[in-house]
Amino acid sequence: MVSISEARRIVLLQAKRLPVVTVPLLESLGMVLAEDVRSPWDIPAADNSAMDGYAFSHASLQGMFLPVCGFLPAGTIRSETIPPGQAIKIMTGAIIPPDCDTVVPLEDVQETPEGITFKEVSMPGSHVRKRGGDVSADELVFTAGTLIRPQEVGMLASFGRTAVHVYRKPVVAILATGDELVEPGGERLPGKIINSNSLSVAAQVVEAGGTPVLLGIARDDREVTRAMLQNGLTADVIITSGGVSVGDHDFVKEVIEEMGGELKFWKINMKPGKPLAFAVVADKPLFALPGNPVAAMVGFEMFVRPALLAMMGHTRIIRPLVRAVVTEPIHNNGDRPHLIRALVELQDGKYHLKTTGDQGSARLSSLTLGNALVLIPSGAVVNGGDEVDASLLDRVFEMQE
Ligand code: AMP
Ligand code: MG
């Protein structure tokens, strides 16, 4: 049996970064840049007005009045110079004429047919966005490894980019095992249960940024399991659920070995999800998750998600931990560290945590009612009012009044 941290270390050793692909800019959202990016030009390209107002040369200002010589909307440029001692009406974003250096906003002047009278004197250079003030030509703006968020998409677009080099998304094959399983929408005969794991795990793959491929349900038969697993080997990662325990029908481990796979570990010192096998089959990481719905999802969260993120080039692969005050005692009387499902709420800027009730590994409500996991060591007693580190699975919003 390995510890959680040892298991994670072993898994991450096999999580090799995927090849670089070129994708249309918008598709790169959430992916990791695989190239250094320099700005091809100054942004802004020229000094321009930050306000609707009047541009003028500050040195030429004698009193509080300036005659006005024309109008400059955004998107136009003025080639002729402005007569000294005059102002030109200018709209936000329009390029400052070469002989001007300052903009006075509309609200700071009185407009008359003859010109403008200042209500307030502008400081030299005010309300002018300088050329290159955002980024300058040839500046190294992003390095490989940068996570592409909407703001990076915007910046890359402003460099004229329509496509970018990123690390590819992993294709993840998912196989359910068990004679008792039927697909959602199928007939629910007595004794049968719905294969929810394939869907919950596929959703976790999508959320992590990968592409799931559902392989269906393998009956509890060694040959069938093997043949269906074989189909998964074209993917980058293979996930199975169920059949990895010590029951009479738990073939997954044997099948992995028959396929020439190298089993790296198959028991983790944690609850839920002790029977979780990790192997390398045909150079592909294979995760054999437990069958119980919570154990499968928690196993994914703890080991598969970090691996997928690493394969996509992410450097931040572990969820943020927040300090939260527990509002009720939590005991772990068991002999394994327990990943308790919990609800974390923000109240007056402070995180509060309570468990989601019965922590049975088949009780999916323990996850649907919560948004966090908190690791309680074996034998530990946490009292109400104590603080714990909670791993946030979702965003947490301040509670509404
Ligand atoms: P196993 O490890 O195969 O014995 O499965 C443990 C428990 O998880 C059993 O009660 C199964 O019915 C349940 N289970 C296994 N696979 C799935 C699945 N794909 N969806 C929902 N429950 C499952
Ligand atoms: Mg089974």
Coordinates of C-alpha atoms and ligand atoms in Angstrom, one line a residue:
M1 CA 0.0 0.0 0.0
V2 CA 1.4 3.4 -1.0
S3 CA 0.7 6.8 0.6
I4 CA -1.3 9.4 -1.3
S5 CA 1.9 11.5 -1.9
E6 CA 3.9 8.5 -3.0
A7 CA 1.1 7.5 -5.4
R8 CA 1.0 11.0 -6.8
R9 CA 4.7 11.1 -7.3
I10 CA 4.6 7.7 -9.1
V11 CA 1.8 8.9 -11.3
L12 CA 3.4 12.2 -12.2
L13 CA 6.6 10.4 -13.3
Q14 CA 4.5 8.9 -16.1
A15 CA 2.7 12.0 -17.0
K16 CA 4.7 13.1 -20.0
R17 CA 3.9 16.3 -21.7
L18 CA 1.9 15.8 -24.9
P19 CA 3.1 17.0 -28.3
V20 CA 2.7 20.6 -29.4
V21 CA -0.2 21.4 -31.8
T22 CA -1.4 24.5 -33.5
V23 CA -5.0 25.5 -32.7
P24 CA -7.2 28.4 -33.7
L25 CA -6.8 31.2 -31.1
L26 CA -10.2 30.8 -29.4
E27 CA -9.7 27.0 -29.0
S28 CA -6.5 27.6 -27.0
L29 CA -8.5 28.9 -24.1
G30 CA -7.6 26.9 -21.0
M31 CA -4.6 25.3 -22.8
V32 CA -0.9 26.0 -22.1
L33 CA 1.2 28.0 -24.5
A34 CA 4.1 26.0 -26.0
E35 CA 5.9 28.9 -27.5
D36 CA 7.5 32.2 -26.3
V37 CA 5.5 35.1 -27.7
R38 CA 7.0 38.5 -28.5
S39 CA 4.9 41.5 -29.4
P40 CA 5.3 42.1 -33.1
W41 CA 4.6 45.8 -32.6
D42 CA 4.1 48.6 -30.1
I43 CA 0.7 48.6 -28.5
P44 CA -0.7 51.1 -28.7
A45 CA 0.9 51.7 -32.1
A46 CA 0.9 55.5 -31.6
D47 CA 0.2 58.0 -28.9
N48 CA -3.6 58.3 -28.7
S49 CA -6.3 60.0 -26.8
A50 CA -7.7 58.3 -23.6
M51 CA -10.7 60.6 -23.6
D52 CA -13.2 62.4 -25.7
G53 CA -11.8 65.9 -25.5
Y54 CA -9.4 68.4 -27.1
A55 CA -5.8 67.8 -28.0
F56 CA -3.3 70.7 -27.9
S57 CA 0.3 71.5 -27.2
H58 CA 0.7 72.2 -23.5
A59 CA 3.6 74.7 -24.1
S60 CA 1.4 76.7 -26.4
L61 CA -1.3 77.3 -23.8
Q62 CA -1.2 81.0 -22.9
G63 CA -4.4 81.6 -20.9
M64 CA -7.6 79.6 -20.4
F65 CA -8.9 79.9 -24.0
L66 CA -7.9 78.0 -27.2
P67 CA -9.4 78.3 -30.6
V68 CA -10.4 75.0 -32.2
C69 CA -9.2 74.0 -35.7
G70 CA -11.0 70.7 -36.5
F71 CA -12.2 67.3 -35.5
L72 CA -10.4 64.0 -35.2
P73 CA -12.6 60.9 -34.7
A74 CA -11.1 57.5 -33.8
G75 CA -9.7 55.6 -36.8
T76 CA -8.6 58.7 -38.6
I77 CA -5.2 60.3 -38.7
R78 CA -4.4 64.0 -39.3
S79 CA -1.4 64.7 -41.5
E80 CA -1.4 68.5 -41.4
T81 CA 0.0 70.1 -38.3
I82 CA -2.2 72.1 -36.0
P83 CA -1.7 75.9 -36.0
P84 CA 0.3 76.8 -32.9
G85 CA -1.9 77.9 -30.0
Q86 CA -4.9 76.0 -31.2
A87 CA -6.7 72.8 -30.1
I88 CA -8.4 70.0 -32.1
K89 CA -11.4 68.1 -31.0
I90 CA -10.4 64.4 -30.6
M91 CA -12.3 61.2 -29.8
T92 CA -11.1 58.4 -27.6
G93 CA -8.6 56.2 -29.4
A94 CA -7.8 58.8 -32.1
I95 CA -4.1 59.3 -32.7
I96 CA -2.7 62.5 -31.2
P97 CA -1.4 64.9 -33.9
P98 CA 2.4 65.1 -33.9
D99 CA 2.4 68.7 -32.6
C100 CA 0.1 68.0 -29.6
D101 CA 1.0 66.3 -26.3
T102 CA -2.0 66.8 -24.0
V103 CA -5.7 66.1 -24.0
V104 CA -8.3 68.0 -22.0
P105 CA -11.5 66.0 -21.5
L106 CA -14.8 67.5 -22.8
E107 CA -16.1 67.8 -19.2
D108 CA -13.2 70.1 -18.2
V109 CA -13.9 72.7 -20.9
Q110 CA -16.7 75.1 -21.9
E111 CA -17.3 74.8 -25.6
T112 CA -18.2 78.0 -27.5
P113 CA -18.4 78.6 -31.3
E114 CA -15.1 80.3 -31.1
G115 CA -13.2 77.7 -29.2
I116 CA -12.8 76.2 -25.7
T117 CA -12.4 77.7 -22.3
F118 CA -10.7 75.6 -19.7
K119 CA -12.6 75.0 -16.5
E120 CA -9.6 73.1 -15.2
V121 CA -6.0 73.3 -16.5
S122 CA -4.7 69.9 -17.7
M123 CA -1.3 68.7 -16.6
P124 CA 1.2 68.3 -19.5
G125 CA 0.8 64.9 -21.2
S126 CA -2.5 64.1 -19.4
H127 CA -5.1 61.8 -21.0
V128 CA -2.6 60.6 -23.6
R129 CA -1.9 56.8 -24.0
K130 CA 1.7 56.5 -25.0
R131 CA 2.9 54.4 -27.9
G132 CA 4.1 51.1 -26.5
G133 CA 2.6 51.9 -23.1
D134 CA 0.9 48.4 -23.0
V135 CA 3.6 46.4 -24.6
S136 CA 6.5 47.4 -26.8
A137 CA 7.7 45.9 -30.1
D138 CA 9.7 42.8 -29.6
E139 CA 8.9 42.6 -25.9
L140 CA 8.8 39.0 -24.6
V141 CA 5.2 39.1 -23.4
F142 CA 4.5 35.4 -22.8
T143 CA 6.8 32.5 -22.2
A144 CA 6.0 28.8 -23.0
G145 CA 4.1 27.4 -20.1
T146 CA 1.7 30.3 -19.8
L147 CA -1.9 29.3 -19.2
I148 CA -4.2 30.9 -21.8
R149 CA -7.0 32.7 -20.2
P150 CA -9.4 35.2 -21.9
Q151 CA -7.0 38.0 -21.3
E152 CA -4.2 36.1 -23.0
V153 CA -6.5 35.4 -25.9
G154 CA -7.1 39.1 -26.2
M155 CA -3.4 40.0 -26.1
L156 CA -2.6 37.3 -28.7
A157 CA -5.4 38.6 -30.9
S158 CA -4.0 42.1 -30.6
F159 CA -0.7 40.7 -31.9
G160 CA -2.6 39.6 -35.0
R161 CA -2.5 36.0 -34.1
T162 CA -5.2 33.7 -35.4
A163 CA -3.6 30.4 -34.2
V164 CA -1.2 29.5 -31.4
H165 CA 1.1 26.6 -30.5
V166 CA -0.1 24.8 -27.4
Y167 CA 0.3 21.4 -25.7
R168 CA -2.3 18.9 -27.0
K169 CA -5.2 17.8 -25.0
P170 CA -5.1 14.2 -23.8
V171 CA -7.6 11.8 -25.3
V172 CA -8.8 9.7 -22.3
A173 CA -10.5 6.3 -22.9
I174 CA -13.0 5.3 -20.2
L175 CA -14.1 1.7 -19.6
A176 CA -16.7 0.7 -17.1
T177 CA -16.7 -2.9 -15.8
G178 CA -19.4 -5.0 -14.2
D179 CA -22.2 -7.4 -15.1
E180 CA -24.6 -5.3 -13.0
L181 CA -24.2 -2.2 -15.2
V182 CA -26.6 -0.8 -17.8
E183 CA -26.1 2.5 -19.7
P184 CA -28.2 5.5 -18.7
G185 CA -31.4 5.4 -20.8
G186 CA -31.2 1.6 -20.9
E187 CA -33.7 -0.8 -19.2
R188 CA -33.3 -1.0 -15.4
L189 CA -33.9 -4.7 -14.8
P190 CA -33.9 -5.9 -11.2
G191 CA -30.4 -6.2 -9.9
K192 CA -29.0 -3.8 -12.5
I193 CA -27.5 -0.4 -11.8
I194 CA -26.8 2.5 -14.1
N195 CA -23.3 3.1 -15.2
S196 CA -22.8 6.5 -13.8
N197 CA -19.0 6.3 -13.4
S198 CA -18.3 6.6 -17.1
L199 CA -20.2 9.8 -17.2
S200 CA -19.0 11.4 -14.0
V201 CA -15.4 10.5 -14.9
A202 CA -15.9 11.7 -18.5
A203 CA -17.1 15.0 -17.1
Q204 CA -14.1 15.2 -14.9
V205 CA -11.9 14.7 -17.9
V206 CA -13.7 17.5 -19.8
E207 CA -13.4 19.8 -16.8
A208 CA -9.6 19.1 -16.6
G209 CA -9.4 20.0 -20.3
G210 CA -9.1 16.5 -21.8
T211 CA -11.2 14.7 -24.4
P212 CA -13.1 11.6 -23.1
V213 CA -13.9 8.6 -25.3
L214 CA -16.4 6.2 -23.8
L215 CA -15.5 2.6 -24.4
G216 CA -18.8 1.2 -22.9
I217 CA -19.2 -1.5 -20.3
A218 CA -17.1 -4.6 -20.1
R219 CA -18.9 -7.6 -18.6
D220 CA -17.1 -9.4 -15.8
D221 CA -15.2 -11.6 -18.2
R222 CA -11.4 -11.5 -18.6
E223 CA -11.4 -11.8 -22.4
V224 CA -14.1 -9.2 -22.9
T225 CA -12.4 -6.8 -20.5
R226 CA -9.1 -7.4 -22.3
A227 CA -10.5 -6.9 -25.8
M228 CA -12.3 -3.7 -24.7
L229 CA -9.2 -2.3 -23.0
Q230 CA -7.2 -3.0 -26.1
N231 CA -9.5 -0.6 -27.9
G232 CA -8.5 2.1 -25.4
L233 CA -4.8 1.9 -26.2
T234 CA -5.1 4.4 -29.0
A235 CA -5.9 7.0 -26.4
D236 CA -3.3 8.9 -24.4
V237 CA -4.7 7.7 -21.0
I238 CA -6.9 4.8 -20.1
I239 CA -9.3 4.8 -17.2
T240 CA -11.3 1.8 -15.9
S241 CA -13.8 1.7 -13.1
G242 CA -14.7 -1.2 -10.9
G243 CA -13.3 -4.7 -10.9
V244 CA -10.1 -3.7 -9.2
S245 CA -10.8 -5.0 -5.7
V246 CA -10.4 -8.6 -4.4
G247 CA -13.8 -10.0 -5.4
D248 CA -14.2 -13.1 -7.6
H249 CA -14.9 -11.0 -10.6
D250 CA -12.2 -8.4 -10.2
F251 CA -10.1 -9.1 -13.3
V252 CA -8.8 -5.7 -14.2
K253 CA -5.4 -6.1 -12.5
E254 CA -4.9 -9.5 -14.1
V255 CA -5.9 -8.2 -17.5
I256 CA -3.4 -5.4 -17.2
E257 CA -0.7 -7.9 -16.5
E258 CA -1.8 -10.2 -19.3
M259 CA -1.5 -7.2 -21.7
G260 CA 2.1 -6.8 -20.6
G261 CA 1.3 -3.8 -18.5
E262 CA 3.5 -2.8 -15.6
L263 CA 1.6 -2.4 -12.4
K264 CA 3.1 0.5 -10.4
F265 CA 0.7 0.3 -7.4
W266 CA -2.7 -1.0 -6.7
K267 CA -3.6 0.0 -3.2
I268 CA -3.4 3.5 -1.7
N269 CA -3.6 4.3 1.9
M270 CA -6.7 6.5 1.7
K271 CA -10.4 6.3 2.1
P272 CA -12.4 6.3 -0.1
G273 CA -10.6 4.6 -3.0
K274 CA -8.0 2.2 -1.5
P275 CA -8.2 -0.2 -4.4
L276 CA -6.9 2.0 -7.1
A277 CA -4.4 0.5 -9.6
F278 CA -2.0 2.5 -11.7
A279 CA -0.1 0.8 -14.5
V280 CA 1.7 1.6 -17.7
V281 CA 0.4 -0.4 -20.6
A282 CA 1.9 0.0 -24.1
D283 CA 3.6 3.2 -22.8
K284 CA 0.2 4.6 -21.8
P285 CA -0.8 5.5 -18.2
L286 CA -3.7 3.4 -17.1
F287 CA -5.8 4.2 -14.0
A288 CA -8.0 1.4 -12.7
L289 CA -10.4 3.4 -10.4
P290 CA -12.6 1.7 -7.8
G291 CA -16.2 1.0 -8.7
N292 CA -17.9 2.9 -6.0
P293 CA -19.1 6.2 -7.5
V294 CA -17.5 8.4 -4.9
A295 CA -14.3 6.4 -4.8
A296 CA -14.0 6.6 -8.6
M297 CA -14.4 10.4 -8.6
V298 CA -12.1 11.0 -5.6
G299 CA -9.5 8.7 -7.2
F300 CA -9.7 10.8 -10.4
E301 CA -9.5 14.0 -8.5
M302 CA -6.4 12.9 -6.5
F303 CA -4.4 11.2 -9.2
V304 CA -5.8 11.4 -12.7
R305 CA -6.5 15.1 -12.8
P306 CA -3.0 16.2 -11.8
A307 CA -1.6 13.8 -14.4
L308 CA -3.8 15.1 -17.2
L309 CA -2.9 18.7 -16.3
A310 CA 0.8 17.9 -16.3
M311 CA 0.4 16.3 -19.7
M312 CA -1.2 19.5 -21.0
G313 CA 1.8 21.5 -19.8
H314 CA 0.2 23.0 -16.7
T315 CA 2.5 23.8 -13.9
R316 CA -0.2 24.4 -11.3
I317 CA -1.7 21.0 -11.0
I318 CA -3.0 20.8 -7.5
R319 CA -6.1 22.5 -6.3
P320 CA -5.7 25.5 -4.0
L321 CA -6.0 24.8 -0.3
V322 CA -7.9 27.3 1.8
R323 CA -8.0 27.5 5.6
A324 CA -11.6 26.9 6.8
V325 CA -13.2 26.9 10.2
V326 CA -15.1 23.7 10.8
T327 CA -18.6 24.2 12.2
E328 CA -19.0 20.7 13.5
P329 CA -16.6 18.1 14.9
I330 CA -15.0 15.6 12.4
H331 CA -13.6 12.3 13.7
N332 CA -11.6 9.8 11.8
N333 CA -11.8 6.6 13.7
G334 CA -10.5 4.5 10.8
D335 CA -7.0 3.3 10.0
R336 CA -6.6 5.2 6.8
P337 CA -6.5 9.0 6.0
H338 CA -10.1 10.0 5.1
L339 CA -10.9 12.4 2.3
I340 CA -14.0 13.9 3.7
R341 CA -16.5 15.6 1.3
A342 CA -17.4 18.9 2.6
L343 CA -19.3 22.1 1.8
V344 CA -17.2 25.3 2.1
E345 CA -19.0 28.6 2.3
L346 CA -17.7 32.1 2.5
Q347 CA -19.2 34.2 5.3
D348 CA -17.9 37.7 6.0
G349 CA -14.8 36.9 4.0
K350 CA -14.0 33.7 6.0
Y351 CA -14.3 30.1 4.9
H352 CA -16.6 27.8 6.9
L353 CA -16.7 24.1 6.4
K354 CA -19.2 21.4 7.2
T355 CA -19.3 17.8 6.0
T356 CA -21.8 16.6 3.6
G357 CA -23.1 14.0 6.0
D358 CA -22.8 10.2 5.5
Q359 CA -19.5 9.6 3.8
G360 CA -20.3 6.2 2.3
S361 CA -18.2 5.7 -0.9
A362 CA -21.3 4.7 -2.8
R363 CA -23.2 7.8 -1.8
L364 CA -22.7 10.3 -4.7
S365 CA -24.7 12.9 -2.7
S366 CA -21.6 13.3 -0.5
L367 CA -20.1 15.0 -3.5
T368 CA -23.1 16.7 -5.0
L369 CA -23.9 18.4 -1.7
G370 CA -20.3 19.7 -1.4
N371 CA -17.5 21.6 -3.1
A372 CA -14.4 20.5 -1.2
L373 CA -12.3 17.7 0.1
V374 CA -10.6 17.8 3.4
L375 CA -8.0 15.2 4.4
I376 CA -8.5 14.0 8.0
P377 CA -5.5 11.8 9.2
S378 CA -6.3 8.5 10.8
G379 CA -7.2 8.8 14.4
A380 CA -7.6 12.6 14.2
V381 CA -10.3 14.5 16.0
V382 CA -11.2 18.0 14.6
N383 CA -13.4 20.0 17.0
G384 CA -15.9 22.7 16.0
G385 CA -14.0 26.0 15.7
D386 CA -10.8 24.3 14.6
E387 CA -9.3 25.2 11.2
V388 CA -8.5 22.7 8.5
D389 CA -7.0 23.0 5.0
A390 CA -9.8 22.3 2.4
S391 CA -9.1 21.5 -1.2
L392 CA -11.7 23.5 -3.2
L393 CA -13.2 21.6 -6.1
D394 CA -15.3 24.6 -7.3
R395 CA -15.4 28.3 -6.9
V396 CA -16.9 29.4 -3.6
F397 CA -19.2 32.4 -3.6
E398 CA -20.0 34.7 -0.7
M399 CA -23.4 33.6 0.8
Q400 CA -26.2 36.0 -0.1
E401 CA -28.1 37.7 2.7
Ligands
AMP1 P1 -16.5 -3.3 -7.9 O1 -15.3 -2.8 -7.4 O2 -16.5 -3.7 -9.4 O3 -17.0 -4.5 -7.1 O4 -17.6 -2.2 -7.7 C1 -17.9 -1.7 -6.5 C2 -19.3 -1.1 -6.4 O5 -19.3 0.0 -7.3 C3 -20.4 -2.0 -6.8 O6 -21.5 -1.8 -6.0 C4 -20.7 -1.6 -8.2 O7 -22.1 -1.9 -8.5 C5 -20.4 -0.1 -8.2 N1 -20.0 0.3 -9.6 C6 -19.1 -0.3 -10.3 N2 -19.0 0.3 -11.5 C7 -19.9 1.3 -11.5 C8 -20.3 2.2 -12.5 N3 -19.7 2.2 -13.7 N4 -21.2 3.1 -12.2 C9 -21.8 3.0 -11.0 N5 -21.5 2.2 -10.0 C10 -20.6 1.3 -10.3
MG2 MG -17.5 -5.0 -10.5

